[in-house]
């Protein structure tokens, strides 16, 4: 029945929006959450089709306003634009960026924030966010925040211009495939929020399919990975506090919640012989996930389906059987297990 015109697809860990964008492009309703504010912004931009000629005009206008940044010697010719630099994050910004880059990025950010159309402004902010790693001394390809002081950071204006072009092509291709009914009333189809996967923004029994790829226990600090965007776009007052909200972070433990999965309890028990701290983190992760499964069960229609994509991992020599725990835990939430699909 997922071919039905009015299907509703939900992704509780929507990340940068692959599921949401696909659902919108097929004319389905799409809902979801991500606790990561930059991921939410990216998903909103990717899943909102913009009329291509209008976008073209807006990009030309923006680049015209930034034309003074585009000169050969790389210095600002005309300093009449006051750079927008989030002062409360200045220490972090100075840590990651050279002075020239800071002024140029601040100038671009100021011109973006002057854009009155929120959809266009968000589109520009995502382009801006995308260039930050290349324009900083962040070690290329590193998933941990590490500096490379020998790196020659990219020039912000040129990187920004190039990335906007890429995004423009993406929007144009998307605009072509999105059904007219969706383009005319995107808010009827798109319902995404910044927030906890355990609280979906939809009523009971309203969703046809939940499909998601969930975070892993203590594998990445997702908040660290996006910290440059988080500080430049001033998305949090306190990075540490922001991190603690993420599922799979190493900052959580529960004293008063019970794990229902026997497989999970065994894994926690094995880990406690190696590291009590890590055992607590794994326990917290599986407790968080079982609450997410309860929420998936609440929002699914009778006969609806749910698919969680997860791989197994090894920590300190202990096999963390995420897929098996998920399968058992989902059944505790009320689901019937259809199958486990293993990908080589």
CSV table of C-alpha atoms in Angstrom, one decimal:
chain,number,residue,atom,x,y,z
A,1,UNK,CA,0.0,0.0,0.0
A,2,UNK,CA,3.0,2.3,0.1
A,3,UNK,CA,2.2,3.2,-3.5
A,4,UNK,CA,-0.9,5.0,-2.2
A,5,UNK,CA,-1.0,8.7,-3.1
A,6,UNK,CA,-1.2,9.8,0.5
A,7,UNK,CA,1.4,7.6,2.1
A,8,UNK,CA,3.2,9.1,5.2
A,9,UNK,CA,6.9,8.3,5.7
A,10,UNK,CA,8.6,9.0,9.0
A,11,UNK,CA,12.4,9.1,9.8
A,12,UNK,CA,13.2,9.6,13.6
A,13,UNK,CA,16.9,10.1,12.8
A,14,UNK,CA,16.6,12.0,9.6
A,15,UNK,CA,20.1,13.3,9.5
A,16,UNK,CA,20.7,15.2,6.3
A,17,UNK,CA,17.4,14.1,4.9
A,18,UNK,CA,17.8,11.3,2.4
A,19,UNK,CA,14.5,9.6,3.4
A,20,UNK,CA,12.6,12.8,3.7
A,21,UNK,CA,13.8,14.1,0.3
A,22,UNK,CA,12.9,10.8,-1.4
A,23,UNK,CA,9.4,10.8,0.2
A,24,UNK,CA,8.7,14.4,-0.9
A,25,UNK,CA,10.0,13.7,-4.4
A,26,UNK,CA,7.4,11.0,-4.7
A,27,UNK,CA,4.5,13.2,-3.4
A,28,UNK,CA,4.3,11.4,0.0
A,29,UNK,CA,4.0,13.1,3.4
A,30,UNK,CA,7.3,13.1,5.2
A,31,UNK,CA,7.9,13.7,9.0
A,32,UNK,CA,10.9,13.3,11.2
A,33,UNK,CA,13.3,14.7,13.7
A,34,UNK,CA,17.0,15.3,14.3
A,35,UNK,CA,18.5,16.7,17.5
A,36,UNK,CA,21.3,18.1,15.4
A,37,UNK,CA,20.3,21.6,14.4
A,38,UNK,CA,22.5,21.8,11.4
A,39,UNK,CA,21.2,18.4,10.1
A,40,UNK,CA,17.7,19.8,10.5
A,41,UNK,CA,18.6,22.9,8.5
A,42,UNK,CA,20.2,20.8,5.7
A,43,UNK,CA,17.1,18.5,5.5
A,44,UNK,CA,14.7,21.5,5.4
A,45,UNK,CA,16.7,23.1,2.5
A,46,UNK,CA,17.1,19.8,0.6
A,47,UNK,CA,13.4,18.9,0.8
A,48,UNK,CA,12.0,22.4,0.0
A,49,UNK,CA,11.8,22.8,-3.9
A,50,UNK,CA,12.6,26.4,-5.0
A,51,UNK,CA,11.5,27.8,-8.4
A,52,UNK,CA,14.8,27.6,-10.3
A,53,UNK,CA,14.7,31.0,-12.1
A,54,UNK,CA,13.9,32.8,-8.8
A,55,UNK,CA,16.8,31.0,-7.1
A,56,UNK,CA,19.1,32.0,-10.0
A,57,UNK,CA,18.2,35.6,-9.5
A,58,UNK,CA,18.7,35.4,-5.7
A,59,UNK,CA,22.1,33.8,-6.1
A,60,UNK,CA,23.2,36.5,-8.6
A,61,UNK,CA,22.1,39.2,-6.2
A,62,UNK,CA,24.0,37.7,-3.3
A,63,UNK,CA,27.2,37.3,-5.3
A,64,UNK,CA,26.9,40.8,-6.6
A,65,UNK,CA,26.7,42.0,-3.0
A,66,UNK,CA,29.8,40.0,-2.2
A,67,UNK,CA,31.7,41.1,-5.4
A,68,UNK,CA,34.4,42.9,-3.4
A,69,UNK,CA,35.5,39.6,-1.9
A,70,UNK,CA,36.2,38.3,-5.4
A,71,UNK,CA,39.4,40.1,-6.2
A,72,UNK,CA,42.7,38.5,-7.1
A,73,UNK,CA,44.9,39.5,-4.1
A,74,UNK,CA,42.3,38.0,-1.7
A,75,UNK,CA,42.0,41.2,0.5
A,76,UNK,CA,38.8,43.1,1.0
A,77,UNK,CA,38.7,46.1,-1.3
A,78,UNK,CA,35.7,47.8,0.2
A,79,UNK,CA,35.2,47.3,3.8
A,80,UNK,CA,31.8,48.8,4.1
A,81,UNK,CA,30.2,45.4,5.1
A,82,UNK,CA,30.5,44.8,8.8
A,83,UNK,CA,31.5,41.1,9.2
A,84,UNK,CA,29.1,39.1,11.3
A,85,UNK,CA,31.2,37.0,13.7
A,86,UNK,CA,29.5,35.3,16.7
A,87,UNK,CA,31.4,36.9,19.5
A,88,UNK,CA,30.5,34.3,22.2
A,89,UNK,CA,32.2,31.6,20.1
A,90,UNK,CA,35.2,33.8,19.2
A,91,UNK,CA,37.8,31.6,21.0
A,92,UNK,CA,36.7,28.5,19.0
A,93,UNK,CA,36.6,30.5,15.8
A,94,UNK,CA,40.1,31.8,16.4
A,95,UNK,CA,41.2,28.2,17.1
A,96,UNK,CA,40.0,26.9,13.8
A,97,UNK,CA,40.3,29.8,11.3
A,98,UNK,CA,42.9,32.3,10.1
A,99,UNK,CA,42.2,36.0,10.6
A,100,UNK,CA,41.7,36.6,6.8
A,101,UNK,CA,39.2,33.7,6.6
A,102,UNK,CA,37.3,34.9,9.7
A,103,UNK,CA,36.8,38.4,8.1
A,104,UNK,CA,35.8,36.9,4.7
A,105,UNK,CA,33.4,34.3,6.3
A,106,UNK,CA,31.9,37.0,8.6
A,107,UNK,CA,31.3,39.2,5.6
A,108,UNK,CA,29.6,36.4,3.6
A,109,UNK,CA,27.5,35.6,6.7
A,110,UNK,CA,26.4,39.2,7.1
A,111,UNK,CA,25.2,39.4,3.6
A,112,UNK,CA,23.3,36.1,3.9
A,113,UNK,CA,21.6,37.2,7.1
A,114,UNK,CA,20.4,40.3,5.3
A,115,UNK,CA,18.3,38.1,3.0
A,116,UNK,CA,14.6,38.5,4.0
A,117,UNK,CA,13.2,35.4,2.3
A,118,UNK,CA,13.7,32.7,4.9
A,119,UNK,CA,13.7,29.8,2.4
A,120,UNK,CA,16.5,31.5,0.4
A,121,UNK,CA,18.4,32.5,3.5
A,122,UNK,CA,18.4,28.9,4.7
A,123,UNK,CA,19.6,27.8,1.3
A,124,UNK,CA,22.5,30.2,1.6
A,125,UNK,CA,23.3,29.2,5.2
A,126,UNK,CA,23.6,25.5,4.2
A,127,UNK,CA,26.0,26.5,1.4
A,128,UNK,CA,28.0,28.6,3.9
A,129,UNK,CA,28.0,25.8,6.5
A,130,UNK,CA,29.3,23.3,3.9
A,131,UNK,CA,32.5,25.3,3.1
A,132,UNK,CA,33.6,25.8,6.8
A,133,UNK,CA,35.8,22.7,7.1
A,134,UNK,CA,37.7,23.4,3.9
A,135,UNK,CA,38.2,27.1,4.9
A,136,UNK,CA,39.5,26.1,8.3
A,137,UNK,CA,42.6,24.3,9.6
A,138,UNK,CA,40.4,21.2,10.4
A,139,UNK,CA,42.5,18.1,9.4
A,140,UNK,CA,41.1,16.9,6.1
A,141,UNK,CA,39.1,13.7,6.3
A,142,UNK,CA,39.2,13.5,10.1
A,143,UNK,CA,36.1,12.5,12.0
A,144,UNK,CA,37.6,13.9,15.2
A,145,UNK,CA,38.2,17.6,15.7
A,146,UNK,CA,42.0,17.8,14.9
A,147,UNK,CA,44.0,20.8,13.6
A,148,UNK,CA,46.4,20.7,10.7
A,149,UNK,CA,48.5,23.8,11.1
A,150,UNK,CA,50.3,23.2,7.7
A,151,UNK,CA,47.0,23.2,5.8
A,152,UNK,CA,46.3,26.0,3.3
A,153,UNK,CA,42.6,26.8,3.9
A,154,UNK,CA,40.4,27.4,0.9
A,155,UNK,CA,39.3,30.9,0.0
A,156,UNK,CA,35.8,31.4,1.4
A,157,UNK,CA,34.2,33.4,-1.5
A,158,UNK,CA,35.3,31.1,-4.3
A,159,UNK,CA,34.4,27.9,-2.3
A,160,UNK,CA,31.0,29.4,-1.5
A,161,UNK,CA,30.3,30.4,-5.1
A,162,UNK,CA,31.2,26.9,-6.3
A,163,UNK,CA,29.1,25.2,-3.7
A,164,UNK,CA,26.1,27.3,-4.4
A,165,UNK,CA,26.3,26.3,-8.1
A,166,UNK,CA,26.2,22.6,-7.0
A,167,UNK,CA,23.3,23.2,-4.7
A,168,UNK,CA,21.5,25.1,-7.5
A,169,UNK,CA,21.8,22.1,-9.8
A,170,UNK,CA,20.5,19.8,-7.1
A,171,UNK,CA,17.5,22.0,-6.5
A,172,UNK,CA,16.7,22.2,-10.2
A,173,UNK,CA,16.7,18.4,-10.5
A,174,UNK,CA,14.6,18.1,-7.4
A,175,UNK,CA,12.1,20.8,-8.6
A,176,UNK,CA,11.6,18.8,-11.8
A,177,UNK,CA,10.5,15.6,-10.0
A,178,UNK,CA,8.4,17.0,-7.1
A,179,UNK,CA,4.7,16.8,-7.9
A,180,UNK,CA,2.9,20.1,-8.4
A,181,UNK,CA,0.5,19.5,-5.5
A,182,UNK,CA,3.6,19.4,-3.2
A,183,UNK,CA,5.3,22.4,-4.7
A,184,UNK,CA,2.1,24.4,-4.2
A,185,UNK,CA,1.7,23.5,-0.5
A,186,UNK,CA,5.0,22.1,0.9
A,187,UNK,CA,3.8,22.6,4.5
A,188,UNK,CA,1.1,20.0,4.0
A,189,UNK,CA,3.7,17.4,3.1
A,190,UNK,CA,6.8,18.3,5.1
A,191,UNK,CA,6.7,18.1,8.9
A,192,UNK,CA,10.2,18.0,10.4
A,193,UNK,CA,11.4,19.3,13.8
A,194,UNK,CA,14.6,19.8,15.7
A,195,UNK,CA,14.3,17.4,18.6
A,196,UNK,CA,14.4,14.0,20.3
A,197,UNK,CA,13.7,10.9,18.2
A,198,UNK,CA,11.6,9.7,21.1
A,199,UNK,CA,9.0,12.4,20.4
A,200,UNK,CA,7.8,12.5,16.8
A,201,UNK,CA,5.7,15.5,15.6
A,202,UNK,CA,2.8,13.3,14.5
A,203,UNK,CA,-0.4,11.8,15.9
A,204,UNK,CA,-1.0,8.1,16.9
A,205,UNK,CA,-1.4,5.7,14.1
A,206,UNK,CA,-0.8,8.2,11.3
A,207,UNK,CA,2.3,6.8,9.6
A,208,UNK,CA,2.6,4.1,6.9
A,209,UNK,CA,6.3,3.5,7.0
A,210,UNK,CA,9.1,4.3,9.5
A,211,UNK,CA,12.5,4.0,7.8
A,212,UNK,CA,15.7,5.2,9.5
A,213,UNK,CA,19.4,4.6,10.0
A,214,UNK,CA,20.0,5.2,13.7
A,215,UNK,CA,23.2,6.4,15.5
A,216,UNK,CA,25.7,3.9,17.0
A,217,UNK,CA,26.8,3.7,20.6
A,218,UNK,CA,29.9,5.9,21.2
A,219,UNK,CA,31.1,5.6,17.7
A,220,UNK,CA,31.1,9.3,16.6
A,221,UNK,CA,30.5,12.4,18.6
A,222,UNK,CA,28.1,13.7,16.0
A,223,UNK,CA,28.0,17.1,17.7
A,224,UNK,CA,31.8,17.5,17.4
A,225,UNK,CA,31.6,16.6,13.7
A,226,UNK,CA,29.5,19.6,13.0
A,227,UNK,CA,30.9,22.0,15.6
A,228,UNK,CA,32.2,24.6,13.0
A,229,UNK,CA,28.7,25.1,11.7
A,230,UNK,CA,27.2,25.1,15.2
A,231,UNK,CA,29.5,27.9,16.3
A,232,UNK,CA,29.3,30.1,13.1
A,233,UNK,CA,25.6,29.8,12.8
A,234,UNK,CA,25.3,30.3,16.6
A,235,UNK,CA,23.1,27.3,17.1
A,236,UNK,CA,24.0,26.7,20.8
A,237,UNK,CA,25.2,28.7,23.8
A,238,UNK,CA,27.0,25.7,25.2
A,239,UNK,CA,28.6,23.0,23.1
A,240,UNK,CA,29.0,20.6,26.0
A,241,UNK,CA,25.4,20.8,27.0
A,242,UNK,CA,24.3,20.5,23.4
A,243,UNK,CA,26.3,17.3,23.0
A,244,UNK,CA,24.6,15.6,26.0
A,245,UNK,CA,21.3,15.5,24.2
A,246,UNK,CA,22.6,13.2,21.4
A,247,UNK,CA,21.7,9.5,21.5
A,248,UNK,CA,25.0,7.4,21.4
A,249,UNK,CA,26.9,10.1,23.1
A,250,UNK,CA,29.4,9.1,25.8
A,251,UNK,CA,27.8,11.5,28.3
A,252,UNK,CA,24.8,9.5,29.4
A,253,UNK,CA,23.8,7.0,32.0
A,254,UNK,CA,20.5,6.0,33.6
A,255,UNK,CA,19.9,4.7,37.1
A,256,UNK,CA,16.1,4.3,37.0
A,257,UNK,CA,15.2,2.8,33.6
A,258,UNK,CA,15.1,-0.9,32.8
A,259,UNK,CA,16.5,-2.7,29.7
A,260,UNK,CA,14.0,-5.1,28.3
A,261,UNK,CA,16.3,-6.9,25.8
A,262,UNK,CA,18.0,-10.0,27.2
A,263,UNK,CA,20.7,-9.8,24.5
A,264,UNK,CA,21.4,-6.2,25.5
A,265,UNK,CA,21.7,-7.2,29.2
A,266,UNK,CA,24.2,-9.8,28.3
A,267,UNK,CA,26.3,-7.4,26.3
A,268,UNK,CA,26.2,-4.8,29.1
A,269,UNK,CA,27.3,-7.6,31.5
A,270,UNK,CA,30.2,-8.7,29.3
A,271,UNK,CA,31.3,-5.1,28.9
A,272,UNK,CA,31.1,-4.4,32.7
A,273,UNK,CA,34.0,-6.8,33.2
A,274,UNK,CA,36.1,-4.7,30.8
A,275,UNK,CA,34.9,-1.2,31.5
A,276,UNK,CA,32.1,-0.1,33.8
A,277,UNK,CA,31.9,3.3,32.2
A,278,UNK,CA,31.4,1.9,28.7
A,279,UNK,CA,28.9,-0.7,30.1
A,280,UNK,CA,26.8,2.2,31.4
A,281,UNK,CA,27.1,4.0,28.0
A,282,UNK,CA,25.9,0.9,26.1
A,283,UNK,CA,23.0,0.4,28.6
A,284,UNK,CA,21.9,4.1,28.1
A,285,UNK,CA,22.1,3.7,24.4
A,286,UNK,CA,19.9,0.6,24.3
A,287,UNK,CA,17.4,2.2,26.7
A,288,UNK,CA,17.2,5.3,24.5
A,289,UNK,CA,16.6,3.1,21.5
A,290,UNK,CA,13.8,1.1,23.1
A,291,UNK,CA,12.0,4.4,23.8
A,292,UNK,CA,12.4,5.3,20.1
A,293,UNK,CA,10.9,1.9,19.2
A,294,UNK,CA,8.0,2.6,21.5
A,295,UNK,CA,7.4,5.9,19.7
A,296,UNK,CA,7.6,4.2,16.2
A,297,UNK,CA,5.0,1.8,17.4
A,298,UNK,CA,2.8,4.6,18.7
A,299,UNK,CA,2.8,6.5,15.4
A,300,UNK,CA,2.4,3.5,12.9
A,301,UNK,CA,-0.9,2.6,11.5
A,302,UNK,CA,-2.1,-0.9,12.0
A,303,UNK,CA,-0.4,-3.0,9.3
A,304,UNK,CA,2.3,-0.3,8.9
A,305,UNK,CA,5.9,-1.2,8.6
A,306,UNK,CA,9.2,-0.1,10.2
A,307,UNK,CA,12.8,-0.7,9.1
A,308,UNK,CA,15.8,0.1,11.1
A,309,UNK,CA,19.2,0.1,9.4
A,310,UNK,CA,22.1,-0.7,11.9
A,311,UNK,CA,25.3,-2.7,11.8
A,312,UNK,CA,27.1,-4.6,14.6
A,313,UNK,CA,30.2,-3.3,16.2
A,314,UNK,CA,33.0,-4.4,18.6
A,315,UNK,CA,34.1,-2.3,21.5
A,316,UNK,CA,37.0,-3.4,23.8
A,317,UNK,CA,36.8,-6.9,22.3
A,318,UNK,CA,33.1,-7.3,23.2
A,319,UNK,CA,30.7,-7.9,20.2
A,320,UNK,CA,27.9,-5.3,20.3
A,321,UNK,CA,25.1,-7.1,18.5
A,322,UNK,CA,23.1,-4.0,17.6
A,323,UNK,CA,20.9,-5.7,15.0
A,324,UNK,CA,19.9,-8.6,17.2
A,325,UNK,CA,19.2,-6.3,20.2
A,326,UNK,CA,17.1,-4.0,17.9
A,327,UNK,CA,15.1,-7.0,16.6
A,328,UNK,CA,14.4,-8.3,20.1
A,329,UNK,CA,13.7,-4.8,21.5
A,330,UNK,CA,11.3,-3.9,18.7
A,331,UNK,CA,9.3,-7.0,19.5
A,332,UNK,CA,9.1,-5.8,23.2
A,333,UNK,CA,7.6,-2.6,21.8
A,334,UNK,CA,4.8,-4.6,20.1
A,335,UNK,CA,6.2,-5.2,16.6
A,336,UNK,CA,6.1,-8.5,14.8
A,337,UNK,CA,9.5,-9.3,13.3
A,338,UNK,CA,9.3,-9.8,9.6
A,339,UNK,CA,13.0,-10.4,8.9
A,340,UNK,CA,16.6,-9.4,9.5
A,341,UNK,CA,18.3,-8.5,6.2
A,342,UNK,CA,22.1,-8.9,6.3
A,343,UNK,CA,24.2,-7.0,3.9
A,344,UNK,CA,27.7,-8.4,3.2
